[in-house]
Short mmCIF file of C-alpha atoms in Angstrom, two decimals:
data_model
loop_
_atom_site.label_atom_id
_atom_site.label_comp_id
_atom_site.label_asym_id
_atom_site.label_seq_id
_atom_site.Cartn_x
_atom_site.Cartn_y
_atom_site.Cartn_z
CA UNK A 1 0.00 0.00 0.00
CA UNK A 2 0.93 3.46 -0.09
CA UNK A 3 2.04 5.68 3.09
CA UNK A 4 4.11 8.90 3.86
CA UNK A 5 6.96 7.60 5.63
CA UNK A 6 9.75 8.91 7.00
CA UNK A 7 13.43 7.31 7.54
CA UNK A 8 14.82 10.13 10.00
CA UNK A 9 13.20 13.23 11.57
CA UNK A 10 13.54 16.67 10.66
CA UNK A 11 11.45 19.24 7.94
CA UNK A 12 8.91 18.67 5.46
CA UNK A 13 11.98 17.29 2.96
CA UNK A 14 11.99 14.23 4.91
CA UNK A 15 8.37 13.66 3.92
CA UNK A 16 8.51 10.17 1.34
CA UNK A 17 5.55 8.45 -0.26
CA UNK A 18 6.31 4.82 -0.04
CA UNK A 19 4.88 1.20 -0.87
CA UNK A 20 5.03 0.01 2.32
CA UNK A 21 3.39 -3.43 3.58
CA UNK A 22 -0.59 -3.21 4.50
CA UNK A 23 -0.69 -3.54 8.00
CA UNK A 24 -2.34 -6.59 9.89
CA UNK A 25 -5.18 -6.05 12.96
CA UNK A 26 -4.65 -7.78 15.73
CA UNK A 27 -6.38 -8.70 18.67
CA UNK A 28 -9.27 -6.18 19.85
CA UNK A 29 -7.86 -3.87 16.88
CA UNK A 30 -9.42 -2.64 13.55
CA UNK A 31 -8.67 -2.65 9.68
CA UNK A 32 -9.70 0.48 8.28
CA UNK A 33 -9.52 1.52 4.22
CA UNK A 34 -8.72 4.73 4.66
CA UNK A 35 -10.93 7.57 2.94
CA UNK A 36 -9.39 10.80 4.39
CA UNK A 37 -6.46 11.06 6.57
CA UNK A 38 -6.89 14.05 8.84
CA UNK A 39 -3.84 16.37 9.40
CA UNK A 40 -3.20 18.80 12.39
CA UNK A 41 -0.09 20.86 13.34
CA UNK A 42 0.85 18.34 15.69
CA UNK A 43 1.75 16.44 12.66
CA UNK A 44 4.40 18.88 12.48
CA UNK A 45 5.94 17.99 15.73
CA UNK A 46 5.83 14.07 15.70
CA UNK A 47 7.73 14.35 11.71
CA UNK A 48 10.90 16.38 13.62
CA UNK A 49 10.26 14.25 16.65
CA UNK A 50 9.16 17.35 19.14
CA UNK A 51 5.94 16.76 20.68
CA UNK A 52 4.59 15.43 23.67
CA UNK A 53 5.05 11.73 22.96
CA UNK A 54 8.48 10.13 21.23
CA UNK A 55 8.89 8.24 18.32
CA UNK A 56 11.42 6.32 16.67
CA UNK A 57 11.97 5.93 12.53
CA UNK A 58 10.70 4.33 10.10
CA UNK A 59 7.58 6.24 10.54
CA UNK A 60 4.41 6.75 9.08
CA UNK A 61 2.99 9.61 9.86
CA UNK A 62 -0.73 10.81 10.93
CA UNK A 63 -2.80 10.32 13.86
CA UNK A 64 -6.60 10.26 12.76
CA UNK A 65 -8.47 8.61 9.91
CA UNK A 66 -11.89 8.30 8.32
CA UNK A 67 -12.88 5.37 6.04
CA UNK A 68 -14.44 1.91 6.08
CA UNK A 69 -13.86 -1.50 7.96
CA UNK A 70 -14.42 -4.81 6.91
CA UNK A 71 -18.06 -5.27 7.34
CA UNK A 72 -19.07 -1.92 5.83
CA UNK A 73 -19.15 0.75 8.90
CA UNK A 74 -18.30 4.17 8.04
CA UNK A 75 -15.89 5.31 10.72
CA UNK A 76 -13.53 7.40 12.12
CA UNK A 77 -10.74 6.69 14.82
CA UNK A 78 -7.99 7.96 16.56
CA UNK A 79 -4.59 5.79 15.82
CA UNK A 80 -0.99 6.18 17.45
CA UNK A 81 0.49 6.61 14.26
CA UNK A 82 0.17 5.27 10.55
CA UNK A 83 -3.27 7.43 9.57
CA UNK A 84 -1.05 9.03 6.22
CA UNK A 85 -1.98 5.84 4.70
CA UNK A 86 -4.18 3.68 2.33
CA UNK A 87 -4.99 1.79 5.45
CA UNK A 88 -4.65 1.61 8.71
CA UNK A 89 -5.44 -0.24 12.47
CA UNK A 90 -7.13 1.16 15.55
CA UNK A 91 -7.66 -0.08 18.69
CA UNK A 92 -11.67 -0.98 18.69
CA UNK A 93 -12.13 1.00 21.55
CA UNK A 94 -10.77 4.13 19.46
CA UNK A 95 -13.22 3.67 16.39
CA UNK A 96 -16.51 5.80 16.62
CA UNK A 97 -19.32 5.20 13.61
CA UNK A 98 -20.25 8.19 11.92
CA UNK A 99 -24.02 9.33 11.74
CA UNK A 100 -25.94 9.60 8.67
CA UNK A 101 -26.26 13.00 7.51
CA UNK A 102 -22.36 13.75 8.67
CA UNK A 103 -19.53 13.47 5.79
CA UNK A 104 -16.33 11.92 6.44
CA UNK A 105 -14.17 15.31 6.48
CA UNK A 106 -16.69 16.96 9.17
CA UNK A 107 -16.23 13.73 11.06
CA UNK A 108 -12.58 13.84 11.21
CA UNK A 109 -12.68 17.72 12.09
CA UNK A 110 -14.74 16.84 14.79
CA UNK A 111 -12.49 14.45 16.35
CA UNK A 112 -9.51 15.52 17.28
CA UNK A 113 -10.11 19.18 16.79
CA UNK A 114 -13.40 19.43 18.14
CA UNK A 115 -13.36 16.56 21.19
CA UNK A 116 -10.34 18.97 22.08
CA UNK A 117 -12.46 22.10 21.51
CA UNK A 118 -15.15 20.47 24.06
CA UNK A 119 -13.28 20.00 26.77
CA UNK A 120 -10.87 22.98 26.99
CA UNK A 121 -14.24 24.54 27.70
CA UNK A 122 -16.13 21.89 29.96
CA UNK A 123 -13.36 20.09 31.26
CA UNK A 124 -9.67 22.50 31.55
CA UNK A 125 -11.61 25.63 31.58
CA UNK A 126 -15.13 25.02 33.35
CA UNK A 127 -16.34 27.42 31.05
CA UNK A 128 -18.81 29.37 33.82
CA UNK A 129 -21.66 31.75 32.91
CA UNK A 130 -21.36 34.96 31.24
CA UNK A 131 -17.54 34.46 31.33
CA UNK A 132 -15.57 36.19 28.66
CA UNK A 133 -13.69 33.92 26.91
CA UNK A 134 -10.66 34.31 24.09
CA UNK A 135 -9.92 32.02 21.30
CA UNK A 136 -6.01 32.33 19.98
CA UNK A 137 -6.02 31.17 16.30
CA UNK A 138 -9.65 31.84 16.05
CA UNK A 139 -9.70 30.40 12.26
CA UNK A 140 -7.63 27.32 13.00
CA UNK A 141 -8.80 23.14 13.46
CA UNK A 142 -9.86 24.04 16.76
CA UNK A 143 -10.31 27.54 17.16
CA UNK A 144 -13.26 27.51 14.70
CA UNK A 145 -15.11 25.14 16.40
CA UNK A 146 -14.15 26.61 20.10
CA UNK A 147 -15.57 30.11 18.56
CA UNK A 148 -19.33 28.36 17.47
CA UNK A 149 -19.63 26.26 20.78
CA UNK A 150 -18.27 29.45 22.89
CA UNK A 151 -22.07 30.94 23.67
CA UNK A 152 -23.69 27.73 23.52
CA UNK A 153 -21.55 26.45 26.42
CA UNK A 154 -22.65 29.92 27.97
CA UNK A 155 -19.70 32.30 27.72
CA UNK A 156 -20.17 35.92 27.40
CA UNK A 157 -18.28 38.23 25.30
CA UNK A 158 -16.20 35.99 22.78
CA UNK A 159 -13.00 37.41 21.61
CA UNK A 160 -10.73 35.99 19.30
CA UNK A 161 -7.22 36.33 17.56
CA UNK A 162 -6.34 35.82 13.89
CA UNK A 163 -2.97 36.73 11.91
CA UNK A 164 -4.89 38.49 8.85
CA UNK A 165 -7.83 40.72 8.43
CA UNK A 166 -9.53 37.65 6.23
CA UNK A 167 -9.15 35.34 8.90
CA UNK A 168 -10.42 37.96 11.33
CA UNK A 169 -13.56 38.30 9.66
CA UNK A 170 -14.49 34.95 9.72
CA UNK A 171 -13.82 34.56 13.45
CA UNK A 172 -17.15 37.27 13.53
CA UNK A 173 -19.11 35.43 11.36
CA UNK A 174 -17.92 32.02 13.65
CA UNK A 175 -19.37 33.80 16.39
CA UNK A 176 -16.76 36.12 17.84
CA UNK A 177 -17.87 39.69 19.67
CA UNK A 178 -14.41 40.81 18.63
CA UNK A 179 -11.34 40.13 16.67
CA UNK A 180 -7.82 40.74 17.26
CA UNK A 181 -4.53 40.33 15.62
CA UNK A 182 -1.80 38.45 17.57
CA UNK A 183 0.98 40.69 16.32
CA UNK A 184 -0.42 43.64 18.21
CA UNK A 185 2.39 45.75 20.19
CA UNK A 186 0.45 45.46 23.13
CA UNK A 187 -1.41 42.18 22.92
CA UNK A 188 -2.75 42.33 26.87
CA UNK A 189 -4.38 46.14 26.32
CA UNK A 190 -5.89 44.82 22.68
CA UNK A 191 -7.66 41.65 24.52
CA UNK A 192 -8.81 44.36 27.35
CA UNK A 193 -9.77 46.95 25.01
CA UNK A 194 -11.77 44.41 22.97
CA UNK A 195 -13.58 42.88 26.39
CA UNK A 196 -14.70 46.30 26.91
CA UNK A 197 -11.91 47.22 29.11
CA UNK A 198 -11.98 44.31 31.65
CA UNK A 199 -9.89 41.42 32.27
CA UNK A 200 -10.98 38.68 30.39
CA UNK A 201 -11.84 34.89 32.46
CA UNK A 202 -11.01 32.35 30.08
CA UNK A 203 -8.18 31.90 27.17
CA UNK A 204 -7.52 29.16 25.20
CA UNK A 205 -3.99 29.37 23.89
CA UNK A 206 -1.98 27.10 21.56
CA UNK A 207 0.80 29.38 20.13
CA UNK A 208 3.30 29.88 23.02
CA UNK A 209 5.96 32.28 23.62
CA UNK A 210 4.93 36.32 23.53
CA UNK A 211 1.33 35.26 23.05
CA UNK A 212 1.00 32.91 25.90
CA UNK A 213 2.53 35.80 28.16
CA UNK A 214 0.20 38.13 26.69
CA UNK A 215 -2.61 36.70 27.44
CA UNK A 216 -1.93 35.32 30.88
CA UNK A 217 -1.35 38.77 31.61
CA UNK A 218 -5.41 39.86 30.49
CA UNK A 219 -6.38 37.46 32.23
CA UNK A 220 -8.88 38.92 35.72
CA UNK A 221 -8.69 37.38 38.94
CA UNK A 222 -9.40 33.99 38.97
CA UNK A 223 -9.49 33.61 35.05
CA UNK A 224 -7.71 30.51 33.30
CA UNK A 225 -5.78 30.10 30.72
CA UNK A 226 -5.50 26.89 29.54
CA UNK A 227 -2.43 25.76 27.05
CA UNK A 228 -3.24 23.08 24.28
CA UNK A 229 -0.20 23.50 21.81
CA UNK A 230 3.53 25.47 21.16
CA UNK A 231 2.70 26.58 17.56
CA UNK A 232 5.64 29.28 18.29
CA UNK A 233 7.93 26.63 19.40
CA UNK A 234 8.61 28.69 22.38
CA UNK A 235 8.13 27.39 25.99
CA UNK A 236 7.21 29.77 28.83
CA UNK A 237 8.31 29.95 32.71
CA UNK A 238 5.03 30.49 35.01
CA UNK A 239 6.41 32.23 38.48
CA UNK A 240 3.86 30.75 41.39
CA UNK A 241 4.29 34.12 43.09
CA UNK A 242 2.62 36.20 39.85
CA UNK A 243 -0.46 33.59 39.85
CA UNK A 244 -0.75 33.99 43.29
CA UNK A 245 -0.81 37.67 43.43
CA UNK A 246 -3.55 37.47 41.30
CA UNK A 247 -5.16 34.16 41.77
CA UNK A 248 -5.24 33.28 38.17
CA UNK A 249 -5.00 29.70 37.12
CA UNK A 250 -2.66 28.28 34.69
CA UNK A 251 -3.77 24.73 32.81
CA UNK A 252 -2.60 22.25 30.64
CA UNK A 253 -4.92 20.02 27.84
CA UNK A 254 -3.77 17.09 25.54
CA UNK A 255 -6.30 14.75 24.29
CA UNK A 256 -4.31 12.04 24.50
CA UNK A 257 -5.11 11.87 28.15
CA UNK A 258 -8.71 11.10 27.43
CA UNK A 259 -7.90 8.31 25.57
CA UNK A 260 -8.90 4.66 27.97
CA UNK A 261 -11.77 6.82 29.34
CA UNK A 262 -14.14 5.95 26.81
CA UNK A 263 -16.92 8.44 28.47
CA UNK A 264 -14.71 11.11 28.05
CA UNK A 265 -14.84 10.39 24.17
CA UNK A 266 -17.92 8.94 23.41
CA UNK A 267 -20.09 11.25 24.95
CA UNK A 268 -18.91 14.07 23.72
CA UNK A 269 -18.00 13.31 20.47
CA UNK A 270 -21.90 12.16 20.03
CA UNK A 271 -23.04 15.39 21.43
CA UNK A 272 -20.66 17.53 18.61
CA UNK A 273 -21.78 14.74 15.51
CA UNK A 274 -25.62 16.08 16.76
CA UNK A 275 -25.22 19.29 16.63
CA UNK A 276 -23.46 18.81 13.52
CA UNK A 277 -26.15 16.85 11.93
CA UNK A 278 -28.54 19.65 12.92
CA UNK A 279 -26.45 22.66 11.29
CA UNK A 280 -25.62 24.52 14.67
CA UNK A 281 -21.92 23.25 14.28
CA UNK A 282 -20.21 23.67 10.59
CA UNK A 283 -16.72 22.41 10.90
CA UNK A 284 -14.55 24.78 8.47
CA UNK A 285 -12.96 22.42 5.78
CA UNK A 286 -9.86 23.79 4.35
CA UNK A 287 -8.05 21.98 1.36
CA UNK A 288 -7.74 17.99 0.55
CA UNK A 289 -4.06 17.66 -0.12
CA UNK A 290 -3.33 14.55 -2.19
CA UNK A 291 -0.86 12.37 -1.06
CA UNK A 292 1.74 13.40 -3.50
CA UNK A 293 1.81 16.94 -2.49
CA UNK A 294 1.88 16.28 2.02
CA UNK A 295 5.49 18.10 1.54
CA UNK A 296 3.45 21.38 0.33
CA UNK A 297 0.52 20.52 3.13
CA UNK A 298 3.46 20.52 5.86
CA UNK A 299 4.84 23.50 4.49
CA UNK A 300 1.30 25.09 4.23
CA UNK A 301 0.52 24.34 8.07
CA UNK A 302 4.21 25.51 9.54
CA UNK A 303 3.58 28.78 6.99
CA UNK A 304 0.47 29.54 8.95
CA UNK A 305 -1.37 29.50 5.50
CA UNK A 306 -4.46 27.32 6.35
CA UNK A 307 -7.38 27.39 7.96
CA UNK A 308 -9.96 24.83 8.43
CA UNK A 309 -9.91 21.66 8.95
CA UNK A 310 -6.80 19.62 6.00
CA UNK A 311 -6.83 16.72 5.14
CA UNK A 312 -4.77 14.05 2.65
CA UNK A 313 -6.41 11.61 0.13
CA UNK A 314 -4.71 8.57 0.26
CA UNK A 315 -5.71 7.83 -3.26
CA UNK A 316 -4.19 10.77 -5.15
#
């Protein structure tokens, strides 16, 4: 079959479509011909061997897949590695069917990007109330979906960030009170200034770096910030004493961790596919690389050119 493998870690040149044997399911695990692979930035990080979890070479690449199993089920499921292929296996506990009425790309949007989405608001955060909340990378995988289930989950004034005026825009039409750009000279007075002039409760943050300290620094009393990703590559030092003086509340969120807890999957993956089905979620698609070109769709997602949910067809 054919895979994106890689022989040693490092940039997007590394990236190598290979015939590589069709794997073999074993016990309690799942076959899946794979329709769509789905690709996040993290996908960055495990190719130059950087993020949260180690790996060692050969590698295929690609942790999430849509596509069919043996006895006809249209699924999607979350996979160690190995989704940049024409198939792949899952652990059966890791395979969720997908509703009629849902397409295969929304589905795989939905999973990684929006399960994560979910519970930086119900479980990191504890989204509360009438609590202002801010969405860095508004237009991204997850920020687009954080921005539409914002209000429902019953936050107040929604603000969000987004590199270009384009991008801004659609964070208001996502759902966003306010937009702001990232590369502001003062970042913490922008977020202020666009919460009316308070302190803002609740940030979700993924880029790291200049940003995270921005932010932590809008944050009111008793606000959290909760940090999902390093797009910036840049780690950050919290000082006790600083949260302390103004008991605000620094948090962590990898998805990962919810994996073996099916409950914290299952139900809330169901309760995004519904409101998908019913039109009050759109998961933003952004291009369908084919196979061929994943050195261009690596380059496109370090570049900070996409938006939307990307994903790779195994078949071109």
């Amino acid at each position: 079959m054919r895979a994106v493998q890689i022989e040693e870690f490092g940039g997007p040149e590394v990236l190598q479509v290979a015939e590589v044997d069709k794997p073999e399911p074993g016990e309690g695990q799942v076959l899946i011909e794979v329709s769509r692979a789905g690709m996040n930035f993290a996908d960055t990080h495990q190719r130059e061997n950087s993020y949260l979890a180690r790996y060692e070479t050969p590698l295929i690449l690609g942790g999430e897949v849509a596509g069919t199993t043996s006895d006809g089920r249209r699924v999607v499921a979350l996979v160690p590695s190995g989704g940049y292929a024409e198939f792949a296996v899952a652990h059966s506990a890791a395979v969720y069917d997908i509703p009629d009425g849902l397409d295969e790309g929304a589905a795989l949007a939905l999973l990684i990007q929006g399960l994560t989405a979910w519970h930086l608001f119900r479980t990191s955060a504890r989204l509360g109330a009438g609590e202002s909340a801010v969405v860095i990378s508004g237009a991204g995988g997850v920020g687009s979906l954080a921005l539409q289930l914002a209000k429902p989950f019953g936050a107040g004034r929604v603000i969000a960030t987004a590199s270009t005026e384009e991008k801004r825009d659609l964070c208001l039409a996502l759902g966003a009170d306010a937009a702001v750009d990232p590369a502001s000279e003062d970042l913490t007075a922008a977020l202020v200034e666009a919460n009316d002039g308070n302190k803002v409760d609740v940030v979700l943050e993924m880029s790291g770096g200049r940003v995270f300290d921005a932010c932590a620094e809008a944050l009111a009393p008793f606000g959290r910030i909760v940090a999902y990703g390093i797009a910036s590559r840049e780690q950050n030092t919290v000082e006790t004493g600083r949260l302390m003086r103004k008991s605000r509340t620094v948090a962590g969120f990898w998805l990962m961790h919810c994996l073996g807890r099916r409950e914290m999957m299952e139900e809330p993956l169901a309760d995004l596919f519904e409101r998908a089905v019913r039109g009050d979620l759109v998961p933003q698609m952004g291009e369908t690389y084919p196979m061929s070109e994943v050195r261009r769709a690596h380059e496109d997602l370090q570049g900070r050119r996409t938006s939307g949910k990307l994903l790779l067809d195994p078949a071109r």
